[in-house]
Amino acid sequence: MGKYFGTDGVRGVANVELDALLAFKIGAAAAYTLTQEHTGRGKAKLLIGKDTRISSDMLESALVAGICSVGADVELLGVIPTPAIAYLTIKHKADAGIVISASHNSFEYNGIKIFAGTGYKLSDESEAKIEALIDDFDSIPKVSHEKLGCVIKSAIDPVVEYTDHLADTIQGDLSGLRVAIDCANGASSTTITRLLRQLECSADVRFYEPDGININDGCGSTHLGDLKKRVKQGDFDLGVAFDGDADRCLIVDETGEELDGDRIMAVCAARMKKEGRLRGNAFVATILSNMGLHAYAREQGMEIICANVGDRYVLEKMLEGCYVLGGEQSGHVIFLDHASTGDGELTAVQFMHILKESGKKCSEIAAEVVPFPQIMINVKVPNDQKKVIADRTEVKAAIEAAEKELGEGRILVRPSGTEALVRVMVEGKDAAMVDKIAKTVAQTIESIV
């Protein structure tokens, strides 16, 4: 993580930590960096999409001003899921795609994510170049006269092109399935209805009326209570909840039980292996992935490659080993044959296709993966302390004592890449012991902050 960029772009409270001036500088620095790499083809072109936060318009305007000030052009695609921007950047040969979103965070936060022309998130090296230019902003040459960039009229229909692409990733349709959908009052509100109509899937879509401040407010992939109740009471085959920018999803089976990214990946990996599509009979997960997932993979003759937390690190491992499936417990799943980044709607389509083809209930196809008891506690820690808190003597002692008490299992204490939090994860065979130990370590951290 750099000075401005975390594991998922630049993020902070809008107009406080991430204000219009910083957005202007990010736009100019990013466009200039890309322009230096863009030779012999005229002006660079960037696509911009956004989620439904009240601050997204402000940040969009600032980004546009910064980009145009260094001589690059912009196409504005409006409210659209993050993975749609990645896909359309590749399809339309743009030099970069930018998404204004803070994903699962509440409305007062916002963020800026940048995709290279390849559709992949920027490398650490490119982010470092942009950060250096932000801090030495006067070194960026400004242009004038005919060299200025402009907002060009877009010929792209992002909703149609993106949903057509998703529908084409499966053979057949999803007729016969009944699904409850939670759009988190976010970006999937613009796309999911058309997508499911194309696939002939019967859907009850809710939380699709954004007002600028209700994104992720008691809904979406971080608040599954309403969806669980709706699925059980409405006799649905499953429920799907997206986060604010729809680059991830979680699934609820017909009994109301949550299927996290680990279990979603396990179902998809097993089917892909059976069909000969799981390259190397392996997939990429993270260090937080449940021990039950590892046990299931071994039983099925599959290997799990572990990456650091963050879908960019998952992708790096996938590219290194030429793997086609990878993801995180949080619901970011990457199907590299179809997408260059995590995609919640793509994940939902792939999972529902497997469900329909199986002829089984959702709970049945996920039953073979038995998760170990695991608990995650988020502890608020100032950003300037979160990276070093685990090295404090008191925390080290608490972790060492906890590991002895836990026995078989593990404890991870790690800083969030997007929030002022330290995450305490404990996993083991005894649920009560796991809960007790996680609370003890979390309280130790709280006591010294």
Coordinates of C-alpha atoms in Angstrom, one line a residue:
M1 CA 0.0 0.0 0.0
G2 CA 1.3 3.5 -0.9
K3 CA 0.7 6.9 0.5
Y4 CA -2.6 7.4 -1.4
F5 CA -3.4 4.0 -2.9
G6 CA -4.6 1.1 -0.8
T7 CA -5.4 -2.4 -1.9
D8 CA -8.3 -1.1 -3.9
G9 CA -7.5 2.4 -5.1
V10 CA -7.6 5.7 -3.3
R11 CA -10.4 5.8 -0.6
G12 CA -11.6 8.1 2.1
V13 CA -14.4 10.3 3.4
A14 CA -15.5 12.4 0.5
N15 CA -14.5 16.1 0.6
V16 CA -12.5 15.4 3.8
E17 CA -9.8 12.8 3.0
L18 CA -10.7 12.5 -0.7
D19 CA -11.7 16.0 -1.9
A20 CA -12.0 17.6 -5.3
L21 CA -8.4 18.9 -5.3
L22 CA -7.0 15.4 -4.7
A23 CA -9.3 14.0 -7.4
F24 CA -8.1 16.7 -9.8
K25 CA -4.5 15.8 -9.1
I26 CA -5.1 12.0 -9.4
G27 CA -6.8 12.6 -12.8
A28 CA -4.0 14.7 -14.1
A29 CA -1.2 12.5 -12.7
A30 CA -2.9 9.3 -14.0
A31 CA -3.6 10.7 -17.4
Y32 CA -0.1 12.1 -17.7
T33 CA 1.5 8.8 -16.7
L34 CA -0.6 7.0 -19.3
T35 CA 0.0 9.6 -21.9
Q36 CA 3.8 9.1 -21.5
E37 CA 3.2 5.4 -22.3
H38 CA 0.8 6.3 -25.1
T39 CA 2.9 7.1 -28.2
G40 CA 2.0 7.6 -31.8
R41 CA -1.8 7.2 -31.5
G42 CA -3.0 10.7 -30.9
K43 CA -4.6 11.7 -27.6
A44 CA -5.0 9.2 -24.8
K45 CA -8.6 8.3 -24.0
L46 CA -10.0 7.3 -20.5
L47 CA -13.4 5.9 -19.6
I48 CA -15.0 7.0 -16.3
G49 CA -17.8 5.2 -14.5
K50 CA -19.2 5.7 -11.0
D51 CA -21.5 4.3 -8.3
T52 CA -24.5 6.1 -6.8
R53 CA -23.0 8.1 -4.0
I54 CA -23.9 11.8 -3.6
S55 CA -20.2 12.7 -3.9
S56 CA -19.6 10.8 -7.1
D57 CA -20.6 13.7 -9.4
M58 CA -18.2 16.1 -7.6
L59 CA -15.3 13.7 -7.9
E60 CA -16.1 12.9 -11.5
S61 CA -16.0 16.6 -12.4
A62 CA -12.7 17.0 -10.7
L63 CA -11.2 14.0 -12.4
V64 CA -12.4 15.2 -15.8
A65 CA -10.7 18.6 -15.2
G66 CA -7.5 17.0 -14.2
I67 CA -7.5 14.5 -17.2
C68 CA -8.3 17.2 -19.7
S69 CA -5.7 19.6 -18.3
V70 CA -2.9 17.3 -19.5
G71 CA -4.3 16.7 -22.9
A72 CA -6.3 13.4 -22.6
D73 CA -9.9 12.8 -23.6
V74 CA -12.7 11.4 -21.4
E75 CA -15.8 9.3 -22.1
L76 CA -18.3 9.4 -19.3
L77 CA -20.3 6.2 -18.9
G78 CA -22.4 7.2 -15.8
V79 CA -23.5 4.8 -13.1
I80 CA -22.2 1.3 -14.0
P81 CA -20.6 -1.6 -12.1
T82 CA -16.8 -1.5 -11.7
P83 CA -16.2 -4.7 -13.7
A84 CA -18.2 -3.1 -16.6
I85 CA -15.6 -0.4 -16.8
A86 CA -12.8 -3.0 -16.9
Y87 CA -14.5 -4.9 -19.6
L88 CA -15.4 -1.8 -21.7
T89 CA -11.8 -0.4 -21.4
I90 CA -10.5 -3.6 -23.1
K91 CA -13.3 -3.8 -25.7
H92 CA -13.0 -0.2 -26.8
K93 CA -9.2 0.0 -26.6
A94 CA -9.2 2.9 -24.1
D95 CA -5.9 3.8 -22.4
A96 CA -7.5 3.4 -19.0
G97 CA -10.7 3.1 -17.1
I98 CA -11.5 4.9 -13.9
V99 CA -14.3 4.0 -11.4
I100 CA -15.5 6.4 -8.7
S101 CA -16.7 4.1 -5.9
A102 CA -16.0 3.1 -2.3
S103 CA -17.4 -0.4 -2.8
H104 CA -19.1 -1.7 0.4
N105 CA -18.4 1.4 2.5
S106 CA -21.2 3.7 3.6
F107 CA -22.2 6.7 1.5
E108 CA -19.9 9.3 3.1
Y109 CA -16.9 7.4 1.8
N110 CA -15.8 7.4 -1.9
G111 CA -12.9 6.1 -3.8
I112 CA -11.1 6.2 -7.2
K113 CA -10.0 2.9 -8.8
I114 CA -8.0 2.9 -12.0
F115 CA -7.7 0.1 -14.6
A116 CA -4.9 0.0 -17.2
G117 CA -5.8 -0.5 -20.9
T118 CA -5.4 -4.2 -20.2
G119 CA -8.4 -4.1 -17.9
Y120 CA -6.2 -5.0 -14.9
K121 CA -5.8 -2.7 -11.9
L122 CA -2.7 -0.6 -12.1
S123 CA 0.6 -2.2 -11.1
D124 CA 2.4 -1.1 -7.9
E125 CA 5.0 0.7 -10.1
S126 CA 2.3 2.7 -12.0
E127 CA 0.6 3.7 -8.7
A128 CA 4.0 4.8 -7.3
K129 CA 4.6 7.0 -10.4
I130 CA 1.1 8.6 -10.0
E131 CA 1.7 9.2 -6.2
A132 CA 5.1 10.8 -6.9
L133 CA 3.4 13.2 -9.4
I134 CA 0.6 14.0 -7.0
D135 CA 3.2 15.1 -4.4
D136 CA 5.2 17.0 -7.1
F137 CA 2.2 18.3 -9.0
D138 CA 4.0 21.3 -10.5
S139 CA 6.3 19.0 -12.4
I140 CA 3.3 17.8 -14.6
P141 CA 3.4 19.8 -17.8
K142 CA 0.0 21.5 -18.5
V143 CA -1.2 21.9 -22.1
S144 CA -3.1 24.6 -23.8
H145 CA -4.8 25.5 -27.1
E146 CA -5.8 22.6 -29.3
K147 CA -3.8 20.1 -27.1
L148 CA -6.3 20.3 -24.3
G149 CA -8.4 17.2 -23.7
C150 CA -12.2 17.2 -23.8
V151 CA -15.2 15.2 -22.9
I152 CA -16.1 13.3 -26.0
K153 CA -19.6 12.1 -26.8
S154 CA -19.7 8.4 -26.1
A155 CA -21.0 5.9 -28.6
I156 CA -21.0 3.2 -25.9
D157 CA -24.2 1.9 -24.4
P158 CA -22.5 0.4 -21.3
V159 CA -25.6 -1.4 -19.9
V160 CA -26.4 -3.2 -23.1
E161 CA -22.8 -4.1 -24.0
Y162 CA -21.9 -5.3 -20.5
T163 CA -25.1 -7.3 -19.9
D164 CA -24.9 -8.9 -23.3
H165 CA -21.3 -9.9 -22.5
L166 CA -22.4 -11.5 -19.1
A167 CA -25.3 -13.4 -20.7
D168 CA -22.9 -14.8 -23.3
T169 CA -20.7 -16.4 -20.6
I170 CA -23.1 -19.4 -20.2
Q171 CA -24.8 -21.8 -22.6
G172 CA -28.6 -21.7 -22.4
D173 CA -30.5 -19.7 -19.8
L174 CA -31.6 -19.6 -16.2
S175 CA -35.3 -20.3 -16.7
G176 CA -36.9 -22.2 -13.8
L177 CA -34.9 -20.4 -11.1
R178 CA -36.4 -18.0 -8.7
V179 CA -33.9 -15.6 -7.2
A180 CA -34.1 -12.7 -4.7
I181 CA -31.7 -9.9 -5.5
D182 CA -30.3 -7.1 -3.3
C183 CA -28.6 -4.3 -5.3
A184 CA -27.4 -2.4 -2.2
N185 CA -28.9 0.7 -3.8
G186 CA -25.7 0.7 -5.8
A187 CA -24.4 0.3 -9.4
S188 CA -26.0 -3.1 -10.1
S189 CA -29.3 -1.2 -10.0
T190 CA -28.6 -0.2 -13.6
T191 CA -27.8 -3.6 -15.0
I192 CA -29.2 -6.6 -13.1
T193 CA -32.8 -6.4 -14.3
R194 CA -31.9 -6.4 -18.0
L195 CA -29.3 -9.2 -17.4
L196 CA -31.8 -11.5 -15.7
R197 CA -34.5 -10.8 -18.2
Q198 CA -32.1 -11.8 -21.0
L199 CA -31.5 -15.1 -19.1
E200 CA -35.2 -15.7 -18.5
C201 CA -34.6 -15.9 -14.7
S202 CA -37.5 -15.0 -12.4
A203 CA -36.2 -12.3 -10.0
D204 CA -37.5 -10.2 -7.2
V205 CA -35.1 -7.2 -7.2
R206 CA -35.0 -4.8 -4.2
F207 CA -32.8 -2.0 -2.9
Y208 CA -32.5 -0.7 -6.5
E209 CA -33.6 2.9 -5.8
P210 CA -30.5 4.9 -4.9
D211 CA -30.8 8.4 -3.6
G212 CA -27.2 9.3 -3.1
I213 CA -27.0 8.4 0.6
N214 CA -28.7 5.0 0.9
I215 CA -26.0 2.9 -0.8
N216 CA -25.1 -0.1 1.4
D217 CA -27.5 1.3 4.1
G218 CA -28.8 -1.9 5.8
C219 CA -28.6 -3.7 2.5
G220 CA -26.1 -5.3 0.1
S221 CA -23.5 -8.0 0.7
T222 CA -22.5 -6.6 4.1
H223 CA -26.1 -6.6 5.5
L224 CA -27.7 -9.9 4.6
G225 CA -30.5 -10.0 7.2
D226 CA -33.3 -8.8 4.9
L227 CA -32.2 -11.0 2.1
K228 CA -32.1 -14.1 4.3
K229 CA -35.6 -13.5 5.6
R230 CA -36.9 -12.7 2.1
V231 CA -35.5 -15.9 0.6
K232 CA -37.0 -18.2 3.3
Q233 CA -40.4 -16.5 3.4
G234 CA -40.7 -16.2 -0.4
D235 CA -39.7 -19.8 -1.3
F236 CA -36.8 -18.6 -3.5
D237 CA -34.1 -21.0 -4.9
L238 CA -31.4 -18.6 -3.7
G239 CA -30.7 -15.0 -2.9
V240 CA -27.9 -12.8 -4.3
A241 CA -26.5 -9.6 -2.7
F242 CA -24.1 -7.2 -4.4
D243 CA -21.9 -4.5 -2.8
G244 CA -22.1 -0.9 -3.9
D245 CA -20.1 -1.2 -7.1
A246 CA -21.1 -4.9 -7.8
D247 CA -17.6 -6.2 -8.1
R248 CA -18.5 -8.9 -5.6
C249 CA -21.5 -10.8 -4.4
L250 CA -22.6 -13.2 -1.6
I251 CA -25.2 -15.9 -2.0
V252 CA -27.9 -17.1 0.4
D253 CA -29.3 -20.6 -0.1
E254 CA -32.9 -21.5 0.1
T255 CA -32.7 -22.1 3.9
G256 CA -31.3 -18.6 4.5
E257 CA -27.7 -19.8 5.1
E258 CA -24.9 -17.5 3.7
L259 CA -22.5 -18.8 1.2
D260 CA -19.3 -16.7 1.3
G261 CA -16.7 -16.4 -1.5
D262 CA -14.9 -19.5 -0.3
R263 CA -18.0 -21.7 -0.8
I264 CA -19.0 -20.0 -4.0
M265 CA -15.5 -20.7 -5.4
A266 CA -15.5 -24.3 -4.2
V267 CA -18.7 -25.0 -6.1
C268 CA -17.5 -23.3 -9.2
A269 CA -14.0 -24.9 -9.0
A270 CA -15.5 -28.4 -8.6
R271 CA -17.7 -28.0 -11.7
M272 CA -14.9 -26.5 -13.8
K273 CA -12.6 -29.4 -12.8
K274 CA -15.3 -31.9 -13.8
E275 CA -15.6 -30.1 -17.2
G276 CA -11.9 -29.9 -17.7
R277 CA -11.9 -26.1 -17.5
L278 CA -9.9 -25.7 -14.2
R279 CA -6.4 -25.2 -15.5
G280 CA -3.9 -27.1 -13.4
N281 CA -6.7 -28.4 -11.3
A282 CA -6.0 -25.4 -9.0
F283 CA -7.4 -22.0 -8.1
V284 CA -6.3 -19.0 -6.1
A285 CA -7.6 -18.0 -2.7
T286 CA -6.3 -15.8 0.1
I287 CA -4.6 -16.3 3.5
L288 CA -8.0 -15.6 5.0
S289 CA -9.7 -18.5 3.2
N290 CA -11.3 -21.0 5.5
M291 CA -9.5 -24.2 6.5
G292 CA -12.6 -26.1 5.4
L293 CA -12.1 -24.9 1.9
H294 CA -8.6 -26.3 1.9
A295 CA -9.9 -29.6 3.2
Y296 CA -12.5 -29.8 0.5
A297 CA -10.0 -29.0 -2.2
R298 CA -7.7 -31.8 -1.1
E299 CA -10.7 -34.2 -1.1
Q300 CA -11.6 -33.2 -4.7
G301 CA -8.0 -33.4 -6.0
M302 CA -7.6 -29.6 -6.4
E303 CA -4.8 -27.4 -5.2
I304 CA -5.3 -24.0 -3.6
I305 CA -2.7 -21.3 -4.2
C306 CA -2.7 -18.6 -1.4
A307 CA -2.4 -14.9 -2.1
N308 CA -2.4 -11.9 0.2
V309 CA -5.8 -10.3 0.9
G310 CA -7.0 -8.1 -2.0
D311 CA -8.3 -9.1 -5.4
R312 CA -5.3 -7.4 -7.1
Y313 CA -3.0 -9.9 -5.3
V314 CA -5.3 -12.8 -6.2
L315 CA -5.1 -11.7 -9.8
E316 CA -1.2 -11.5 -9.7
K317 CA -1.1 -15.1 -8.5
M318 CA -3.5 -16.1 -11.2
L319 CA -1.5 -14.5 -13.9
E320 CA 1.8 -15.9 -12.6
G321 CA 0.4 -19.5 -12.6
C322 CA -2.0 -19.2 -15.6
Y323 CA -4.9 -20.1 -13.3
V324 CA -8.5 -19.2 -14.4
L325 CA -10.3 -19.0 -11.1
G326 CA -9.5 -17.1 -8.0
G327 CA -11.1 -15.0 -5.3
E328 CA -11.7 -13.9 -1.8
Q329 CA -13.9 -14.9 1.1
S330 CA -15.6 -11.5 0.8
G331 CA -17.1 -12.4 -2.5
H332 CA -14.7 -11.1 -5.1
V333 CA -14.4 -13.9 -7.6
I334 CA -12.4 -13.6 -10.8
F335 CA -13.2 -15.8 -13.8
L336 CA -10.3 -15.0 -15.9
D337 CA -11.8 -16.6 -19.1
H338 CA -14.5 -13.9 -18.9
A339 CA -13.2 -11.0 -16.9
S340 CA -10.1 -9.2 -15.8
T341 CA -11.3 -8.4 -12.3
G342 CA -13.8 -9.5 -9.7
D343 CA -17.4 -9.4 -10.9
G344 CA -20.4 -9.9 -8.7
E345 CA -23.0 -10.3 -11.5
L346 CA -20.7 -12.7 -13.5
T347 CA -20.2 -14.7 -10.3
A348 CA -24.0 -14.9 -9.7
V349 CA -24.6 -16.0 -13.3
Q350 CA -22.0 -18.7 -13.2
F351 CA -23.2 -20.0 -9.8
M352 CA -26.9 -20.0 -10.9
H353 CA -26.0 -21.8 -14.1
I354 CA -24.3 -24.6 -12.1
L355 CA -27.3 -24.7 -9.7
K356 CA -29.7 -25.1 -12.6
E357 CA -27.6 -27.8 -14.3
S358 CA -27.2 -29.8 -11.1
G359 CA -31.0 -30.2 -10.6
K360 CA -30.3 -29.9 -6.8
K361 CA -31.1 -27.3 -4.2
C362 CA -28.6 -24.6 -3.4
S363 CA -27.9 -25.9 0.0
E364 CA -27.1 -29.4 -1.4
I365 CA -24.5 -28.2 -3.9
A366 CA -22.7 -26.3 -1.2
A367 CA -23.1 -28.9 1.6
E368 CA -19.8 -30.7 0.8
V369 CA -17.8 -27.7 1.9
V370 CA -17.8 -27.7 5.7
P371 CA -16.3 -24.4 7.0
F372 CA -14.3 -24.4 10.2
P373 CA -15.7 -22.0 12.9
Q374 CA -14.2 -18.6 12.0
I375 CA -14.7 -15.2 13.4
M376 CA -13.6 -11.8 12.2
I377 CA -13.6 -8.7 14.4
N378 CA -12.9 -5.3 13.1
V379 CA -11.1 -3.0 15.5
K380 CA -11.0 0.8 14.7
V381 CA -7.3 1.9 14.6
P382 CA -6.0 5.2 13.1
N383 CA -4.6 4.8 9.6
D384 CA -1.1 5.9 10.9
Q385 CA -1.1 3.0 13.4
K386 CA -2.9 0.2 11.7
K387 CA 0.2 -1.2 9.8
V388 CA 2.4 -1.5 13.0
I389 CA -0.1 -2.4 15.7
A390 CA 0.5 -6.1 15.3
D391 CA 4.2 -5.5 16.2
R392 CA 3.4 -3.9 19.5
T393 CA 4.7 -6.0 22.5
E394 CA 1.2 -6.3 24.1
V395 CA -0.4 -7.5 20.9
K396 CA 2.4 -10.0 20.2
A397 CA 2.0 -11.4 23.7
A398 CA -1.8 -11.7 23.4
I399 CA -1.4 -13.5 20.1
E400 CA 1.2 -15.9 21.4
A401 CA -1.0 -16.8 24.5
A402 CA -4.0 -17.2 22.2
E403 CA -2.3 -19.6 19.9
K404 CA -1.3 -21.8 22.8
E405 CA -4.9 -21.9 24.0
L406 CA -6.4 -22.4 20.6
G407 CA -4.4 -25.5 19.6
E408 CA -5.4 -26.6 16.1
G409 CA -6.3 -23.4 14.2
R410 CA -4.9 -20.0 13.4
I411 CA -4.9 -16.3 14.3
L412 CA -4.3 -13.5 11.8
V413 CA -4.1 -9.8 12.7
R414 CA -3.8 -7.6 9.7
P415 CA -4.6 -4.0 8.7
S416 CA -7.5 -3.3 6.3
G417 CA -6.3 -2.1 2.9
T418 CA -9.3 0.3 2.6
E419 CA -10.4 1.4 6.0
A420 CA -9.0 2.6 9.3
L421 CA -9.3 -0.9 10.8
V422 CA -7.3 -3.8 12.0
R423 CA -9.0 -7.2 11.3
V424 CA -8.6 -10.0 13.9
M425 CA -9.4 -13.4 12.4
V426 CA -9.5 -16.5 14.5
E427 CA -10.3 -20.0 13.1
G428 CA -10.4 -23.4 14.8
K429 CA -12.5 -26.5 15.6
D430 CA -14.3 -25.2 18.7
A431 CA -16.6 -22.3 18.0
A432 CA -16.8 -21.1 21.6
M433 CA -13.1 -21.1 21.9
V434 CA -12.7 -19.2 18.6
D435 CA -15.1 -16.5 19.7
K436 CA -13.4 -16.1 23.1
I437 CA -9.9 -15.8 21.7
A438 CA -10.9 -13.3 19.0
K439 CA -12.5 -11.1 21.5
T440 CA -9.5 -11.3 23.8
V441 CA -7.1 -10.3 21.1
A442 CA -9.4 -7.5 19.8
Q443 CA -9.8 -6.1 23.3
T444 CA -6.0 -6.0 23.7
I445 CA -5.7 -3.9 20.5
E446 CA -8.5 -1.6 21.6
S447 CA -6.8 -1.0 25.0
I448 CA -3.6 0.4 23.5
V449 CA -5.1 2.5 20.6

